[in-house]
mmCIF file with all atom_site columns, C-alpha atoms in Angstrom:
data_model
loop_
_atom_site.group_PDB
_atom_site.id
_atom_site.type_symbol
_atom_site.label_atom_id
_atom_site.label_alt_id
_atom_site.label_comp_id
_atom_site.label_asym_id
_atom_site.label_entity_id
_atom_site.label_seq_id
_atom_site.pdbx_PDB_ins_code
_atom_site.Cartn_x
_atom_site.Cartn_y
_atom_site.Cartn_z
_atom_site.occupancy
_atom_site.B_iso_or_equiv
_atom_site.pdbx_formal_charge
_atom_site.auth_seq_id
_atom_site.auth_comp_id
_atom_site.auth_asym_id
_atom_site.auth_atom_id
_atom_site.pdbx_PDB_model_num
ATOM 1   C CA . MET A 1 1   ? 0.000   0.000  0.000  1.00 84.00 ? 1   MET A CA 1
ATOM 2   C CA . SER A 1 2   ? 1.302   3.472  -0.803 1.00 91.00 ? 2   SER A CA 1
ATOM 3   C CA . VAL A 1 3   ? 0.136   7.041  -0.387 1.00 96.00 ? 3   VAL A CA 1
ATOM 4   C CA . THR A 1 4   ? 1.455   10.247 -1.947 1.00 97.00 ? 4   THR A CA 1
ATOM 5   C CA . VAL A 1 5   ? 2.974   12.801 0.429  1.00 98.00 ? 5   VAL A CA 1
ATOM 6   C CA . LYS A 1 6   ? 3.905   16.199 -0.999 1.00 98.00 ? 6   LYS A CA 1
ATOM 7   C CA . ILE A 1 7   ? 7.221   17.529 0.286  1.00 98.00 ? 7   ILE A CA 1
ATOM 8   C CA . GLN A 1 8   ? 8.892   20.919 0.083  1.00 97.00 ? 8   GLN A CA 1
ATOM 9   C CA . ARG A 1 9   ? 12.392  22.020 1.024  1.00 96.00 ? 9   ARG A CA 1
ATOM 10  C CA . VAL A 1 10  ? 12.848  25.034 3.300  1.00 95.00 ? 10  VAL A CA 1
ATOM 11  C CA . ALA A 1 11  ? 15.119  27.450 1.455  1.00 85.00 ? 11  ALA A CA 1
ATOM 12  C CA . GLY A 1 12  ? 18.238  29.176 2.667  1.00 81.00 ? 12  GLY A CA 1
ATOM 13  C CA . ARG A 1 13  ? 20.337  26.649 4.591  1.00 80.00 ? 13  ARG A CA 1
ATOM 14  C CA . GLY A 1 14  ? 22.927  25.649 2.020  1.00 86.00 ? 14  GLY A CA 1
ATOM 15  C CA . GLU A 1 15  ? 22.996  22.839 -0.497 1.00 91.00 ? 15  GLU A CA 1
ATOM 16  C CA . PRO A 1 16  ? 19.723  20.859 -0.524 1.00 93.00 ? 16  PRO A CA 1
ATOM 17  C CA . LEU A 1 17  ? 19.895  17.629 1.445  1.00 95.00 ? 17  LEU A CA 1
ATOM 18  C CA . GLU A 1 18  ? 18.903  14.247 0.090  1.00 94.00 ? 18  GLU A CA 1
ATOM 19  C CA . LEU A 1 19  ? 15.149  13.729 0.413  1.00 96.00 ? 19  LEU A CA 1
ATOM 20  C CA . PRO A 1 20  ? 13.938  11.197 2.980  1.00 97.00 ? 20  PRO A CA 1
ATOM 21  C CA . SER A 1 21  ? 14.137  7.646  1.693  1.00 95.00 ? 21  SER A CA 1
ATOM 22  C CA . TYR A 1 22  ? 13.586  4.063  2.743  1.00 96.00 ? 22  TYR A CA 1
ATOM 23  C CA . GLN A 1 23  ? 16.965  2.390  3.280  1.00 94.00 ? 23  GLN A CA 1
ATOM 24  C CA . THR A 1 24  ? 15.738  -1.130 2.445  1.00 95.00 ? 24  THR A CA 1
ATOM 25  C CA . ALA A 1 25  ? 12.743  -2.693 0.716  1.00 94.00 ? 25  ALA A CA 1
ATOM 26  C CA . GLY A 1 26  ? 11.348  -3.706 4.129  1.00 95.00 ? 26  GLY A CA 1
ATOM 27  C CA . SER A 1 27  ? 11.908  -0.394 5.931  1.00 95.00 ? 27  SER A CA 1
ATOM 28  C CA . ALA A 1 28  ? 8.834   1.055  7.640  1.00 96.00 ? 28  ALA A CA 1
ATOM 29  C CA . GLY A 1 29  ? 10.283  4.546  8.013  1.00 97.00 ? 29  GLY A CA 1
ATOM 30  C CA . LEU A 1 30  ? 11.834  7.175  5.785  1.00 97.00 ? 30  LEU A CA 1
ATOM 31  C CA . ASP A 1 31  ? 15.055  8.565  7.219  1.00 97.00 ? 31  ASP A CA 1
ATOM 32  C CA . LEU A 1 32  ? 14.937  12.237 8.246  1.00 98.00 ? 32  LEU A CA 1
ATOM 33  C CA . ARG A 1 33  ? 18.179  14.236 8.174  1.00 97.00 ? 33  ARG A CA 1
ATOM 34  C CA . ALA A 1 34  ? 19.427  17.140 10.286 1.00 97.00 ? 34  ALA A CA 1
ATOM 35  C CA . ASP A 1 35  ? 19.444  20.382 8.312  1.00 97.00 ? 35  ASP A CA 1
ATOM 36  C CA . GLU A 1 36  ? 21.681  22.138 10.853 1.00 96.00 ? 36  GLU A CA 1
ATOM 37  C CA . ALA A 1 37  ? 24.730  20.976 12.765 1.00 97.00 ? 37  ALA A CA 1
ATOM 38  C CA . CYS A 1 38  ? 24.744  21.234 16.551 1.00 97.00 ? 38  CYS A CA 1
ATOM 39  C CA . LEU A 1 39  ? 26.423  19.798 19.619 1.00 98.00 ? 39  LEU A CA 1
ATOM 40  C CA . LEU A 1 40  ? 24.214  18.070 22.195 1.00 98.00 ? 40  LEU A CA 1
ATOM 41  C CA . ALA A 1 41  ? 25.694  18.079 25.683 1.00 98.00 ? 41  ALA A CA 1
ATOM 42  C CA . PRO A 1 42  ? 24.801  15.194 28.012 1.00 98.00 ? 42  PRO A CA 1
ATOM 43  C CA . GLY A 1 43  ? 21.262  15.773 29.272 1.00 97.00 ? 43  GLY A CA 1
ATOM 44  C CA . GLU A 1 44  ? 20.553  18.448 26.662 1.00 98.00 ? 44  GLU A CA 1
ATOM 45  C CA . ARG A 1 45  ? 17.542  18.416 24.362 1.00 97.00 ? 45  ARG A CA 1
ATOM 46  C CA . ARG A 1 46  ? 17.158  20.468 21.217 1.00 98.00 ? 46  ARG A CA 1
ATOM 47  C CA . LEU A 1 47  ? 14.783  20.940 18.310 1.00 98.00 ? 47  LEU A CA 1
ATOM 48  C CA . VAL A 1 48  ? 16.763  19.952 15.225 1.00 98.00 ? 48  VAL A CA 1
ATOM 49  C CA . PRO A 1 49  ? 15.281  21.194 11.935 1.00 97.00 ? 49  PRO A CA 1
ATOM 50  C CA . THR A 1 50  ? 14.990  18.866 8.935  1.00 97.00 ? 50  THR A CA 1
ATOM 51  C CA . GLY A 1 51  ? 14.600  21.557 6.280  1.00 97.00 ? 51  GLY A CA 1
ATOM 52  C CA . LEU A 1 52  ? 11.375  19.926 5.094  1.00 98.00 ? 52  LEU A CA 1
ATOM 53  C CA . ARG A 1 53  ? 7.680   20.744 5.048  1.00 98.00 ? 53  ARG A CA 1
ATOM 54  C CA . LEU A 1 54  ? 5.072   18.065 4.329  1.00 98.00 ? 54  LEU A CA 1
ATOM 55  C CA . GLU A 1 55  ? 1.539   17.856 3.050  1.00 98.00 ? 55  GLU A CA 1
ATOM 56  C CA . LEU A 1 56  ? 0.160   14.624 4.423  1.00 98.00 ? 56  LEU A CA 1
ATOM 57  C CA . PRO A 1 57  ? -3.173  13.501 2.974  1.00 98.00 ? 57  PRO A CA 1
ATOM 58  C CA . ALA A 1 58  ? -6.282  13.781 5.134  1.00 97.00 ? 58  ALA A CA 1
ATOM 59  C CA . GLY A 1 59  ? -6.684  10.633 7.213  1.00 97.00 ? 59  GLY A CA 1
ATOM 60  C CA . TYR A 1 60  ? -2.916  10.141 7.669  1.00 98.00 ? 60  TYR A CA 1
ATOM 61  C CA . GLU A 1 61  ? -0.283  11.246 10.167 1.00 98.00 ? 61  GLU A CA 1
ATOM 62  C CA . GLY A 1 62  ? 3.485   11.305 10.179 1.00 98.00 ? 62  GLY A CA 1
ATOM 63  C CA . GLN A 1 63  ? 5.030   9.473  13.129 1.00 98.00 ? 63  GLN A CA 1
ATOM 64  C CA . VAL A 1 64  ? 8.547   10.737 13.901 1.00 98.00 ? 64  VAL A CA 1
ATOM 65  C CA . ARG A 1 65  ? 10.495  7.978  15.616 1.00 98.00 ? 65  ARG A CA 1
ATOM 66  C CA . PRO A 1 66  ? 14.035  7.682  17.001 1.00 97.00 ? 66  PRO A CA 1
ATOM 67  C CA . ARG A 1 67  ? 16.780  5.754  15.245 1.00 96.00 ? 67  ARG A CA 1
ATOM 68  C CA . SER A 1 68  ? 17.836  2.711  17.226 1.00 94.00 ? 68  SER A CA 1
ATOM 69  C CA . GLY A 1 69  ? 21.493  3.006  16.165 1.00 95.00 ? 69  GLY A CA 1
ATOM 70  C CA . LEU A 1 70  ? 21.803  6.495  17.670 1.00 96.00 ? 70  LEU A CA 1
ATOM 71  C CA . ALA A 1 71  ? 20.192  5.255  20.871 1.00 96.00 ? 71  ALA A CA 1
ATOM 72  C CA . LEU A 1 72  ? 22.423  2.197  21.241 1.00 96.00 ? 72  LEU A CA 1
ATOM 73  C CA . LYS A 1 73  ? 25.734  3.722  20.160 1.00 96.00 ? 73  LYS A CA 1
ATOM 74  C CA . HIS A 1 74  ? 25.404  7.256  21.559 1.00 97.00 ? 74  HIS A CA 1
ATOM 75  C CA . GLY A 1 75  ? 22.451  7.395  23.965 1.00 97.00 ? 75  GLY A CA 1
ATOM 76  C CA . VAL A 1 76  ? 20.660  9.857  21.664 1.00 98.00 ? 76  VAL A CA 1
ATOM 77  C CA . GLY A 1 77  ? 16.901  9.598  21.339 1.00 97.00 ? 77  GLY A CA 1
ATOM 78  C CA . MET A 1 78  ? 13.715  11.616 21.257 1.00 97.00 ? 78  MET A CA 1
ATOM 79  C CA . VAL A 1 79  ? 11.899  13.061 24.248 1.00 92.00 ? 79  VAL A CA 1
ATOM 80  C CA . ASN A 1 80  ? 8.433   12.717 22.696 1.00 92.00 ? 80  ASN A CA 1
ATOM 81  C CA . ALA A 1 81  ? 8.726   9.472  20.763 1.00 93.00 ? 81  ALA A CA 1
ATOM 82  C CA . PRO A 1 82  ? 6.865   9.073  18.604 1.00 95.00 ? 82  PRO A CA 1
ATOM 83  C CA . GLY A 1 83  ? 6.196   12.652 17.650 1.00 96.00 ? 83  GLY A CA 1
ATOM 84  C CA . THR A 1 84  ? 3.092   13.274 15.549 1.00 97.00 ? 84  THR A CA 1
ATOM 85  C CA . ILE A 1 85  ? 2.810   15.390 12.411 1.00 98.00 ? 85  ILE A CA 1
ATOM 86  C CA . ASP A 1 86  ? -0.862  16.126 11.789 1.00 98.00 ? 86  ASP A CA 1
ATOM 87  C CA . SER A 1 87  ? -2.208  16.171 8.227  1.00 97.00 ? 87  SER A CA 1
ATOM 88  C CA . ASP A 1 88  ? -3.042  19.886 8.487  1.00 98.00 ? 88  ASP A CA 1
ATOM 89  C CA . TYR A 1 89  ? 0.430   20.995 9.722  1.00 98.00 ? 89  TYR A CA 1
ATOM 90  C CA . ARG A 1 90  ? 2.451   22.840 7.087  1.00 98.00 ? 90  ARG A CA 1
ATOM 91  C CA . GLY A 1 91  ? 5.434   24.113 9.064  1.00 97.00 ? 91  GLY A CA 1
ATOM 92  C CA . GLU A 1 92  ? 8.949   22.766 9.045  1.00 98.00 ? 92  GLU A CA 1
ATOM 93  C CA . VAL A 1 93  ? 9.375   19.286 10.497 1.00 98.00 ? 93  VAL A CA 1
ATOM 94  C CA . GLY A 1 94  ? 11.673  19.302 13.511 1.00 97.00 ? 94  GLY A CA 1
ATOM 95  C CA . VAL A 1 95  ? 12.989  16.484 15.681 1.00 98.00 ? 95  VAL A CA 1
ATOM 96  C CA . ILE A 1 96  ? 13.366  16.957 19.447 1.00 98.00 ? 96  ILE A CA 1
ATOM 97  C CA . LEU A 1 97  ? 16.602  15.101 20.149 1.00 98.00 ? 97  LEU A CA 1
ATOM 98  C CA . VAL A 1 98  ? 17.934  14.409 23.630 1.00 98.00 ? 98  VAL A CA 1
ATOM 99  C CA . ASN A 1 99  ? 21.375  13.204 24.646 1.00 98.00 ? 99  ASN A CA 1
ATOM 100 C CA . TRP A 1 100 ? 20.903  10.636 27.397 1.00 97.00 ? 100 TRP A CA 1
ATOM 101 C CA . GLY A 1 101 ? 24.517  9.572  26.945 1.00 96.00 ? 101 GLY A CA 1
ATOM 102 C CA . GLN A 1 102 ? 27.549  10.533 29.004 1.00 96.00 ? 102 GLN A CA 1
ATOM 103 C CA . ALA A 1 103 ? 29.493  12.360 26.279 1.00 97.00 ? 103 ALA A CA 1
ATOM 104 C CA . PRO A 1 104 ? 28.638  15.290 24.026 1.00 98.00 ? 104 PRO A CA 1
ATOM 105 C CA . PHE A 1 105 ? 27.163  14.222 20.691 1.00 98.00 ? 105 PHE A CA 1
ATOM 106 C CA . GLU A 1 106 ? 27.830  16.106 17.470 1.00 98.00 ? 106 GLU A CA 1
ATOM 107 C CA . VAL A 1 107 ? 24.880  16.209 15.086 1.00 98.00 ? 107 VAL A CA 1
ATOM 108 C CA . ARG A 1 108 ? 26.252  16.782 11.585 1.00 97.00 ? 108 ARG A CA 1
ATOM 109 C CA . ARG A 1 109 ? 24.220  18.473 8.863  1.00 97.00 ? 109 ARG A CA 1
ATOM 110 C CA . GLY A 1 110 ? 22.830  15.726 6.621  1.00 96.00 ? 110 GLY A CA 1
ATOM 111 C CA . GLU A 1 111 ? 23.047  13.038 9.317  1.00 97.00 ? 111 GLU A CA 1
ATOM 112 C CA . ARG A 1 112 ? 20.075  10.699 9.627  1.00 97.00 ? 112 ARG A CA 1
ATOM 113 C CA . ILE A 1 113 ? 18.499  11.594 12.991 1.00 98.00 ? 113 ILE A CA 1
ATOM 114 C CA . ALA A 1 114 ? 15.006  10.077 12.969 1.00 98.00 ? 114 ALA A CA 1
ATOM 115 C CA . GLN A 1 115 ? 12.514  8.069  10.954 1.00 97.00 ? 115 GLN A CA 1
ATOM 116 C CA . LEU A 1 116 ? 9.199   9.164  9.493  1.00 98.00 ? 116 LEU A CA 1
ATOM 117 C CA . VAL A 1 117 ? 6.438   6.554  9.360  1.00 98.00 ? 117 VAL A CA 1
ATOM 118 C CA . VAL A 1 118 ? 3.310   7.581  7.455  1.00 98.00 ? 118 VAL A CA 1
ATOM 119 C CA . ALA A 1 119 ? 0.273   5.879  8.974  1.00 98.00 ? 119 ALA A CA 1
ATOM 120 C CA . PRO A 1 120 ? -3.506  5.996  8.658  1.00 97.00 ? 120 PRO A CA 1
ATOM 121 C CA . VAL A 1 121 ? -5.450  7.629  11.480 1.00 97.00 ? 121 VAL A CA 1
ATOM 122 C CA . VAL A 1 122 ? -8.746  6.407  12.889 1.00 96.00 ? 122 VAL A CA 1
ATOM 123 C CA . ARG A 1 123 ? -10.857 9.166  14.432 1.00 94.00 ? 123 ARG A CA 1
ATOM 124 C CA . ALA A 1 124 ? -12.692 8.094  17.564 1.00 95.00 ? 124 ALA A CA 1
ATOM 125 C CA . GLU A 1 125 ? -16.220 9.058  18.467 1.00 97.00 ? 125 GLU A CA 1
ATOM 126 C CA . LEU A 1 126 ? -16.512 9.310  22.246 1.00 97.00 ? 126 LEU A CA 1
ATOM 127 C CA . GLU A 1 127 ? -19.632 8.058  23.967 1.00 97.00 ? 127 GLU A CA 1
ATOM 128 C CA . LEU A 1 128 ? -20.221 8.971  27.599 1.00 97.00 ? 128 LEU A CA 1
ATOM 129 C CA . ALA A 1 129 ? -21.213 5.814  29.506 1.00 97.00 ? 129 ALA A CA 1
ATOM 130 C CA . ASP A 1 130 ? -22.603 5.138  32.976 1.00 97.00 ? 130 ASP A CA 1
ATOM 131 C CA . ALA A 1 131 ? -20.580 1.898  33.170 1.00 95.00 ? 131 ALA A CA 1
ATOM 132 C CA . LEU A 1 132 ? -17.770 0.162  31.298 1.00 93.00 ? 132 LEU A CA 1
ATOM 133 C CA . ALA A 1 133 ? -17.553 -3.535 30.454 1.00 94.00 ? 133 ALA A CA 1
ATOM 134 C CA . GLY A 1 134 ? -15.386 -5.561 32.818 1.00 91.00 ? 134 GLY A CA 1
ATOM 135 C CA . SER A 1 135 ? -12.114 -7.196 31.803 1.00 89.00 ? 135 SER A CA 1
ATOM 136 C CA . ASP A 1 136 ? -9.625  -9.677 33.246 1.00 84.00 ? 136 ASP A CA 1
ATOM 137 C CA . ARG A 1 137 ? -7.188  -6.846 33.920 1.00 83.00 ? 137 ARG A CA 1
ATOM 138 C CA . GLY A 1 138 ? -9.699  -4.428 35.423 1.00 81.00 ? 138 GLY A CA 1
ATOM 139 C CA . ALA A 1 139 ? -8.128  -1.245 36.770 1.00 82.00 ? 139 ALA A CA 1
ATOM 140 C CA . GLY A 1 140 ? -4.664  -2.797 37.213 1.00 78.00 ? 140 GLY A CA 1
ATOM 141 C CA . GLY A 1 141 ? -2.093  -0.230 36.076 1.00 79.00 ? 141 GLY A CA 1
ATOM 142 C CA . PHE A 1 142 ? 1.648   0.024  35.657 1.00 78.00 ? 142 PHE A CA 1
ATOM 143 C CA . GLY A 1 143 ? 3.331   -3.324 36.260 1.00 77.00 ? 143 GLY A CA 1
ATOM 144 C CA . SER A 1 144 ? 0.100   -5.040 37.290 1.00 73.00 ? 144 SER A CA 1
ATOM 145 C CA . THR A 1 145 ? 0.553   -7.877 34.779 1.00 74.00 ? 145 THR A CA 1
ATOM 146 C CA . GLY A 1 146 ? 3.951   -8.868 36.169 1.00 74.00 ? 146 GLY A CA 1
ATOM 147 C CA . ARG A 1 147 ? 7.383   -8.835 34.673 1.00 75.00 ? 147 ARG A CA 1
#
């Protein structure tokens, strides 16, 4: 299944970067690249621009997800993973990176920093109820199902 997403580069930051792409035939996400270099100190978080604007079709969202290699090798991830790009947002896509590692991390311009997964959205209709159906779990919360 495929869907067309219109994309536009933000002008004025140097040579245009490679557009997001799937790295393998089985990849779920398109790689997003940093459009500006920066240095992330340990514990620091920063909005890193991608230099891209999107027009997602109605009924779809963009899910911005961390790259597992950055997390494993450098302790770099995303604070709000996954981040959501709504279909009516037309601003520049940014990635909120955080350095959970112990050493500063240099983000180079053009480096792959996140993945974009385009996914369908189901809109819920809420119905106020006097009672909810029971379940085996009930109201058991965090950790209630064991380890």
